[in-house]
Coordinates of C-alpha atoms in Angstrom, one line a residue:
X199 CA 0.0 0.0 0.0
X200 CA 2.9 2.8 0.9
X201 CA 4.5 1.6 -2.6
X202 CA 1.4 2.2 -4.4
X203 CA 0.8 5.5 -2.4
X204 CA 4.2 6.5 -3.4
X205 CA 4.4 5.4 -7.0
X206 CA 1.0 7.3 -7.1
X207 CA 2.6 10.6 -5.5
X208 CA 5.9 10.3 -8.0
X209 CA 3.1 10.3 -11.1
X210 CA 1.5 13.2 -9.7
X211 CA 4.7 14.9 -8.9
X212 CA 5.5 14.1 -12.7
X213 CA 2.2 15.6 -13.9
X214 CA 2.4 18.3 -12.3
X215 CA 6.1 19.2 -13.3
X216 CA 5.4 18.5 -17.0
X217 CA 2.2 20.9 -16.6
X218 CA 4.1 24.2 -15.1
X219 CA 6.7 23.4 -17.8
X220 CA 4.3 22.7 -20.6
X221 CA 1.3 24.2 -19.2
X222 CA 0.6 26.3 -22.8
X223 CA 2.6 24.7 -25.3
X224 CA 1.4 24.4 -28.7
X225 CA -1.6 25.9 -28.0
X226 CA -2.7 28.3 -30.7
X227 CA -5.1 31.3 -31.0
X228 CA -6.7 33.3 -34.0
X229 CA -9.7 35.5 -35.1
X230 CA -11.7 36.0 -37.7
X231 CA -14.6 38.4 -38.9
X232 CA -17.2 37.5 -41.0
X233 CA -16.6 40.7 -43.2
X234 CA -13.9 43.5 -43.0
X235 CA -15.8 46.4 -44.4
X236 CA -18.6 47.5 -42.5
X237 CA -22.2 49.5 -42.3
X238 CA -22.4 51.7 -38.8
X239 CA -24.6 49.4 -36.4
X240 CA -24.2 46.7 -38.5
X241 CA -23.9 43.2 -37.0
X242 CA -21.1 40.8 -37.9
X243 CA -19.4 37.7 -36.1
X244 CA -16.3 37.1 -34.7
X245 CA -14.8 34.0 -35.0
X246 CA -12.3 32.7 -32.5
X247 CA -10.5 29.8 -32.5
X248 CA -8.4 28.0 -29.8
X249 CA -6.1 24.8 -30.8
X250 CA -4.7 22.5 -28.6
X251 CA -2.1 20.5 -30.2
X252 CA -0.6 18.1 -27.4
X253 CA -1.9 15.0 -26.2
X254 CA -2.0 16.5 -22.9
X255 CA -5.5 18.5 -21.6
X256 CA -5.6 21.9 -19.9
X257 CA -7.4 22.0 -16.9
X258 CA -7.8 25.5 -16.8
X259 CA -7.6 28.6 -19.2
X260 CA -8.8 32.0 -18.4
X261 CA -8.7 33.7 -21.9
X262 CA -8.7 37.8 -22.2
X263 CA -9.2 39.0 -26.2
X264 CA -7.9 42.0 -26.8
X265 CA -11.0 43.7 -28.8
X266 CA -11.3 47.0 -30.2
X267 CA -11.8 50.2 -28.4
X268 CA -16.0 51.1 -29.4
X269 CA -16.9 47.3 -29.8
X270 CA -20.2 46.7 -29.1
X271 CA -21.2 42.8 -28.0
X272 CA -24.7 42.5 -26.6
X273 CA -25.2 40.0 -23.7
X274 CA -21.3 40.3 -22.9
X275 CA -21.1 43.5 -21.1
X276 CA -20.4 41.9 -18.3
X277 CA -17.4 39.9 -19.3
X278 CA -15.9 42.8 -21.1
X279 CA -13.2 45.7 -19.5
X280 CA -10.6 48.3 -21.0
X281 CA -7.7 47.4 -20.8
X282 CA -4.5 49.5 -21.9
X283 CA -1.8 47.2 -23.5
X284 CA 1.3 47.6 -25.8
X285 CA 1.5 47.0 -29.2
X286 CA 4.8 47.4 -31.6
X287 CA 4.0 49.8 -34.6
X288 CA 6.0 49.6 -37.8
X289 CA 5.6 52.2 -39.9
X290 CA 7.2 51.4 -43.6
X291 CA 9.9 49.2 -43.2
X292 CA 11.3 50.5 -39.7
X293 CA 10.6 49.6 -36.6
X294 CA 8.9 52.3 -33.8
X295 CA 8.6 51.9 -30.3
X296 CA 5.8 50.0 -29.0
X297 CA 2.5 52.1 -28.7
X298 CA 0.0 52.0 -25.8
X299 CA -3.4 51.3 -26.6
X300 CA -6.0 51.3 -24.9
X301 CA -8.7 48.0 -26.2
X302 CA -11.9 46.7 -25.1
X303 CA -11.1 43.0 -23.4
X304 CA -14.0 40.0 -23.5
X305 CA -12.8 37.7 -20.8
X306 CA -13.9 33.7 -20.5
X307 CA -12.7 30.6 -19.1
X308 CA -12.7 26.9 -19.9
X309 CA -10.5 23.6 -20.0
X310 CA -8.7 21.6 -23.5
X311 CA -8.6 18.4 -23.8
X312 CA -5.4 16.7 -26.1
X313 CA -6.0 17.2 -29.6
X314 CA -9.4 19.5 -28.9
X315 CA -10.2 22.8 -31.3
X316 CA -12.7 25.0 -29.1
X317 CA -14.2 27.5 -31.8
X318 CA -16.3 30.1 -30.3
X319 CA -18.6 33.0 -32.2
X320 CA -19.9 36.3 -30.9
X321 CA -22.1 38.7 -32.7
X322 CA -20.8 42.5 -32.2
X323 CA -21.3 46.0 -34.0
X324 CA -19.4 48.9 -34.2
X325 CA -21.6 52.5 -33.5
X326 CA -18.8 55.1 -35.5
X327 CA -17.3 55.3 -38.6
X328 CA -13.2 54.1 -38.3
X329 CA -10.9 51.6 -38.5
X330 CA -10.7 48.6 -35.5
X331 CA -8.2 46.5 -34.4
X332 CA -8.2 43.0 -33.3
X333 CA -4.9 42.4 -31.6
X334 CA -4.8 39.1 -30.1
X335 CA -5.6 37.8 -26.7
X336 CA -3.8 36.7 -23.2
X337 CA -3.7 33.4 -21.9
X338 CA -3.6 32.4 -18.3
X339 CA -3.4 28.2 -17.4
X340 CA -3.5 26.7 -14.4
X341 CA -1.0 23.9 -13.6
X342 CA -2.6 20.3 -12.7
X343 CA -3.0 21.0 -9.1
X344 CA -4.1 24.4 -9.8
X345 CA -1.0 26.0 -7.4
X346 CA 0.7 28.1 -10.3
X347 CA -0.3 29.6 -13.1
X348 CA 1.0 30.1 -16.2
X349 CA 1.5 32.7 -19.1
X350 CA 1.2 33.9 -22.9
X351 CA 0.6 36.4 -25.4
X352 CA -1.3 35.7 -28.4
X353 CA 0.0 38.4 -30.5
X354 CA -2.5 39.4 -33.9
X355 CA -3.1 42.2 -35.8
X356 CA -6.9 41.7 -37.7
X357 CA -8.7 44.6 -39.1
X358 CA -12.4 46.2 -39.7
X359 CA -13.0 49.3 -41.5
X360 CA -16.2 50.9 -41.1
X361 CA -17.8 53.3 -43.6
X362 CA -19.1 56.8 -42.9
X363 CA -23.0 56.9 -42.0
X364 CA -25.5 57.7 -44.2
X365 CA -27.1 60.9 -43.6
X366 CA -30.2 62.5 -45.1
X367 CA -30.6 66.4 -45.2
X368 CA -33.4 67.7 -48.1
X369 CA -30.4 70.7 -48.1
X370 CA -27.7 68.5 -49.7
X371 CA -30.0 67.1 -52.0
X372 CA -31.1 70.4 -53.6
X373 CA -27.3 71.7 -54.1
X374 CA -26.2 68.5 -55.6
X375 CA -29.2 68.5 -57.8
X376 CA -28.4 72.4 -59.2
X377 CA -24.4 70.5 -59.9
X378 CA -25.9 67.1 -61.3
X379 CA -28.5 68.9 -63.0
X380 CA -25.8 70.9 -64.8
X381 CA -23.4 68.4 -65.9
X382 CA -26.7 66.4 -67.2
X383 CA -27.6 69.6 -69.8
X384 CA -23.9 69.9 -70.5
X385 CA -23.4 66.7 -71.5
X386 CA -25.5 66.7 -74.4
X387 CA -24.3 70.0 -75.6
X388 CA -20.6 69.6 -76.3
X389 CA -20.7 67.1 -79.3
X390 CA -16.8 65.9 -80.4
X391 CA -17.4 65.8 -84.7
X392 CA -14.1 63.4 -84.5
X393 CA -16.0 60.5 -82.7
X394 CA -18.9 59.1 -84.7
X395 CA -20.5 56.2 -82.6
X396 CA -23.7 55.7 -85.2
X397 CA -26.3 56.5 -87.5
X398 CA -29.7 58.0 -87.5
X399 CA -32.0 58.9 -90.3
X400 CA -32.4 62.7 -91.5
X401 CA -35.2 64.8 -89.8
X402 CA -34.4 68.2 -91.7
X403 CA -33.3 69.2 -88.0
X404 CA -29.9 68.4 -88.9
X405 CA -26.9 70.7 -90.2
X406 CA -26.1 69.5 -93.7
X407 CA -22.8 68.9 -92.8
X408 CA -23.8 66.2 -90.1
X409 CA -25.1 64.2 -93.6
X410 CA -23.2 60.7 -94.1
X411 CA -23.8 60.4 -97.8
X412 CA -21.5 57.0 -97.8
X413 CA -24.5 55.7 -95.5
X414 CA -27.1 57.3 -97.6
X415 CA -26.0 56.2 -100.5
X416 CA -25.9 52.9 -99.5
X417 CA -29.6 52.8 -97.7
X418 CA -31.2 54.9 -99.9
X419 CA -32.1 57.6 -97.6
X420 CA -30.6 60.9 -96.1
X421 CA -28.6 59.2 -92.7
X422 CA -26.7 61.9 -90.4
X423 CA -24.2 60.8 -87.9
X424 CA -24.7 60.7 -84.6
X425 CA -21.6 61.8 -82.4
X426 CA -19.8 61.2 -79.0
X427 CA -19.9 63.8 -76.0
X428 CA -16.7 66.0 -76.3
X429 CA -15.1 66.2 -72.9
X430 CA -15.7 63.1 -70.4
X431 CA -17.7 65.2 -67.5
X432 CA -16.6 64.0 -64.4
X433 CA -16.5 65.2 -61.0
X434 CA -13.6 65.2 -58.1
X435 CA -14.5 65.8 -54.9
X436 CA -12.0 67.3 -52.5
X437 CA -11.8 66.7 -48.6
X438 CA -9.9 68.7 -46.2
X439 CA -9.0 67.3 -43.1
X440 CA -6.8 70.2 -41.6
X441 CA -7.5 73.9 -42.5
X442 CA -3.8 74.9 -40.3
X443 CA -1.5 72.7 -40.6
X444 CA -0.4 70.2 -37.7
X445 CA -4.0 71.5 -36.0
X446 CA -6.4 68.8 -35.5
X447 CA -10.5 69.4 -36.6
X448 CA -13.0 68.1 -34.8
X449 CA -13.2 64.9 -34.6
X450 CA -16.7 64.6 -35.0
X451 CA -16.7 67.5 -37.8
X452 CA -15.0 65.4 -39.7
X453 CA -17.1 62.2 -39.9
X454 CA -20.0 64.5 -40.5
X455 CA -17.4 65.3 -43.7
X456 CA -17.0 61.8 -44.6
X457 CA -20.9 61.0 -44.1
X458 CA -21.6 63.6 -46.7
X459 CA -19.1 62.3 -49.5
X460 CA -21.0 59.7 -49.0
X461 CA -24.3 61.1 -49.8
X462 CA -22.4 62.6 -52.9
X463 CA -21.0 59.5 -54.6
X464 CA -24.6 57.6 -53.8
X465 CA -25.6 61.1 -56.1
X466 CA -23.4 60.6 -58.2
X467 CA -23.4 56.4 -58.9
X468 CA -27.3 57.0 -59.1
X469 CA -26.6 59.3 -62.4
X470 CA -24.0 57.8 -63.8
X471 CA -21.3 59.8 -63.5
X472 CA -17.7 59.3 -63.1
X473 CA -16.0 60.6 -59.9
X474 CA -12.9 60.6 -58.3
X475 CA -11.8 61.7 -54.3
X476 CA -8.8 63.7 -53.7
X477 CA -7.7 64.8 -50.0
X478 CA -4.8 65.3 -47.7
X479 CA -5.8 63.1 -45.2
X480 CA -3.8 60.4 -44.1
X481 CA -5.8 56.4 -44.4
X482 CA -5.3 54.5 -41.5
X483 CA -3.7 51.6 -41.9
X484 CA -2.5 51.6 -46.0
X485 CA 1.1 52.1 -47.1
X486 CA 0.2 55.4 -48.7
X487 CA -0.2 58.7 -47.7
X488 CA -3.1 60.4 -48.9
X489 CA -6.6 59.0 -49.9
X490 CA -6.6 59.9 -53.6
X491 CA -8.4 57.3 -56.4
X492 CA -8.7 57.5 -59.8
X493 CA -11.7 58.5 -62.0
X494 CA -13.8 55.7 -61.9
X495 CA -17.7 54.7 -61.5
X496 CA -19.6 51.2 -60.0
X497 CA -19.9 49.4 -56.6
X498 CA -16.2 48.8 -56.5
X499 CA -15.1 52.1 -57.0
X500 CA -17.7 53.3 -54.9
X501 CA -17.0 50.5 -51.8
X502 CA -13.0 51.6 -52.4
X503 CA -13.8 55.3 -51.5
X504 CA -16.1 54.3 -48.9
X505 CA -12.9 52.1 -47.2
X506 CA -10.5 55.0 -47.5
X507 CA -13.3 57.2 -45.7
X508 CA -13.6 54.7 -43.0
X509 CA -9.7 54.8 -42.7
X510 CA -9.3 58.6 -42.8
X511 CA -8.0 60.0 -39.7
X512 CA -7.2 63.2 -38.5
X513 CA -3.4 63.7 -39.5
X514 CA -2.5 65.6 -43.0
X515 CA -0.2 64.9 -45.0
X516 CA -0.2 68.3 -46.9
X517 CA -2.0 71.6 -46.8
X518 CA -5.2 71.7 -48.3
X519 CA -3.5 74.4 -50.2
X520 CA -1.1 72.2 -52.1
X521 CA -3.8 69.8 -52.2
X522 CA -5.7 72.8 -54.3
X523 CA -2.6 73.2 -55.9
X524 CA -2.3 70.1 -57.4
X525 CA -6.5 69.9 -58.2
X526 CA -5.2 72.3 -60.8
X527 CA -2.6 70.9 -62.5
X528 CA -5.0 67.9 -63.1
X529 CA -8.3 69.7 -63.9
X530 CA -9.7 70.2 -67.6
X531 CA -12.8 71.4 -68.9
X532 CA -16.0 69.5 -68.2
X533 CA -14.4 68.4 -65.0
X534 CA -16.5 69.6 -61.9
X535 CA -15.0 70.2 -58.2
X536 CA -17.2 69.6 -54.9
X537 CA -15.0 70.9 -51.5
X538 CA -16.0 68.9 -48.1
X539 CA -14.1 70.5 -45.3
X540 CA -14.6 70.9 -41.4
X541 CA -14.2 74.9 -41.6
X542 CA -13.1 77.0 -44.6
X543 CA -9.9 78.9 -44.8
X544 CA -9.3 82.3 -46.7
X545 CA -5.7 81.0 -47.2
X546 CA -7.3 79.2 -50.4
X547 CA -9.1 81.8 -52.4
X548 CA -6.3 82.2 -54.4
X549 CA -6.2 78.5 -55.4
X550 CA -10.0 78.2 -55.5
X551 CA -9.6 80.8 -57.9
X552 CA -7.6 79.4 -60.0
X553 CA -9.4 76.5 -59.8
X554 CA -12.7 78.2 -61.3
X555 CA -10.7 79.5 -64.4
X556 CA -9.4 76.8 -65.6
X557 CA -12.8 74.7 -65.5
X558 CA -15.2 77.4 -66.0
X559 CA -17.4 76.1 -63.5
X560 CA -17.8 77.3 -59.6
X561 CA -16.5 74.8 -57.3
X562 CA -19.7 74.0 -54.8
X563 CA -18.5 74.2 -51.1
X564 CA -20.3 72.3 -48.2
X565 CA -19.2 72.0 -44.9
X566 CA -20.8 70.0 -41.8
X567 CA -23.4 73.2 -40.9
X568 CA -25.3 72.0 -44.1
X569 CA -26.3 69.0 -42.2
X570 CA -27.6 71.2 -38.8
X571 CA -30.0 73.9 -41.3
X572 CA -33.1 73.9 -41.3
X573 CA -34.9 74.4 -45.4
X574 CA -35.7 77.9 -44.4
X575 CA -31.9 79.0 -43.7
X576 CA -30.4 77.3 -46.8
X577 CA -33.3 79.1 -48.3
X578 CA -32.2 82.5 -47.1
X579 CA -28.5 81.4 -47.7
X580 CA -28.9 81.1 -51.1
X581 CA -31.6 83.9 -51.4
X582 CA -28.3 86.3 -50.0
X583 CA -25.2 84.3 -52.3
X584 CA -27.8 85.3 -55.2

């Protein structure tokens, strides 16, 4: 009997040595989302996934994810806390010192057995426009007797982008309807007598010189061409981010920005016509530094400015003057400008300007106010600007 008690208490001894040693070995963490790119108050899950790869179990694992700052999980509350932990930035190809940041942390606890994959799904949202970080979690397990315990980082860096809100304001509406309304009319105007793209038959409405008498000889009957538009009317939008340099906006200003570029391309996809966002704001996250795109029209061009809003932060990376500066050097005729920006700036008459000169057109201003008036002030507004 004292032999077995003692082979017993050498095993246990042996267990419970192997478990402070090995306690969370092998054991492997990661999270997923079931989309990156976001609504505000949209629901979407989060996958997590814990992997235990010995043949040994773990009796006990208290679990801390490290979710973002804002996240919103309903029935969790209680499990979740802030937290303020460390995370090493790189920034291009050099390394920074680690950055203290402050995440929202959904604790839970449970046991492995050997060979076991514990996957575990959570509904959450996210209320504001931004990009969110999913960095990891922190492990604690408990030895075999439960007298230690043991420790780990799980160390990720997952992402979710979400787009500005949708906002409705009868005031935005009518000014983009005078601009659409406009490049509509203009757009069958300017004819290019180069660029045939078909045939019609003769109404007597016609110039004479519009007469294809190759096609009319052949048919039989007076045919007249029919042309392309001259110029390719387009529109860039241009957001501002910092009126002073190095001075940060309102935060909250400049969603209210980003939710009406929003409204603006919806405007724009809805008629058809070809846009393109230029800004000096830095995009969270992306290894360039301004959120510019090119001239483009559909969902994907749409959903690709509406990522880049979700990612713009409050840093510059220019002036909005050189920003103006180099709106210039790329605009052309039948090429229309719409400025979003927190607060306006005198220090950019000159380029705004310039800017009206060389595309004949006035660039339409709107700023967050637009989306606080009532009809009866933009009614007076305009009633004074006219």
């Amino acid at each position: 009997m004292i032999i077995l008690l003692i082979v017993f208490l050498l095993v246990l001894a042996a267990v419970e040595y192997y478990s402070r040693r090995h306690g969370l070995e092998r054991i492997f963490y990661d999270v997923q989302t079931s989309r990156s790119l976001l609504e505000p108050d949209e629901e979407f899950t989060i996958h997590s996934t814990i992997e235990n790869h010995k043949f040994w179990f773990v009796p006990y694992v208290s679990m801390s994810e490290n979710f973002p700052l804002g996240i919103h999980v309903p029935g969790e509350e209680k499990n979740m806390s802030q937290e303020v932990i460390s995370l090493q930035v790189y920034a291009h190809s050099a390394a920074t010192p680690s950055q203290q940041l402050t995440s929202t942390t959904l604790s839970s606890s449970f046991y492995l057995m050997p060979k076991q994959k514990l996957m575990r799904s959570v509904t959450a949202c996210f209320p504001k426009r931004g990009r969110y970080l999913f960095l990891g979690c922190n492990m604690h397990g408990g030895d075999f007797l439960g007298i230690k315990d043991a420790y780990q980082k799980f160390p990720l860096f997952k992402e979710v982008v979400v787009m500005p809100r949708q906002v409705q304001a009868p005031q935005l509406e009518r000014m983009l309807g005078s601009v659409i309304g406009d490049i509509s009319v203009n757009r069958f105007i300017f004819e290019d007598p180069m660029l045939t793209v078909g045939f019609s038959e003769y109404t007597g409405r016609e110039p004479m010189r519009d007469i294809s008498w190759t096609q009319s000889a052949r048919l039989g009957r007076m045919m007249v061409k029919n042309y392309d538009h001259t110029v390719d009317l387009s529109v860039t939008i241009l957001l501002n981010v910092q009126s002073v340099l190095n001075v940060f906006e309102d935060e909250e200003k400049i969603d209210e920005c980003c939710s009406l570029i929003r409204s603006v391309c919806e405007q724009l996809e809805q008629n058809h016509i070809k846009y393109r966002l230029m800004s000096n704001a830095i995009p969270a996250g992306l290894s360039t530094l301004s959120a510019d795109t090119e001239q483009g029209l559909g969902s994907k061009h749409f959903y690709r400015i509406m990522e880049l809003l979700g990612r713009v932060s409050q840093g510059a990376c220019e002036s909005f003057s050189f920003t103006l500066r180099r709106a210039c050097l790329s605009s052309e005729q039948g090429r229309y400008h719409i400025l979003v920006t927190p607060t306006l700036s005198d220090s950019w008459k000159e380029q705004l300007h310039q800017l009206q000169e060389l595309t004949s057109d006035k660039v339409l201003v709107m700023t967050p106010e637009l989306l606080h008036q009532s009809d009866d002030e933009q009614t007076d507004k305009e009633g004074k600007s006219a």
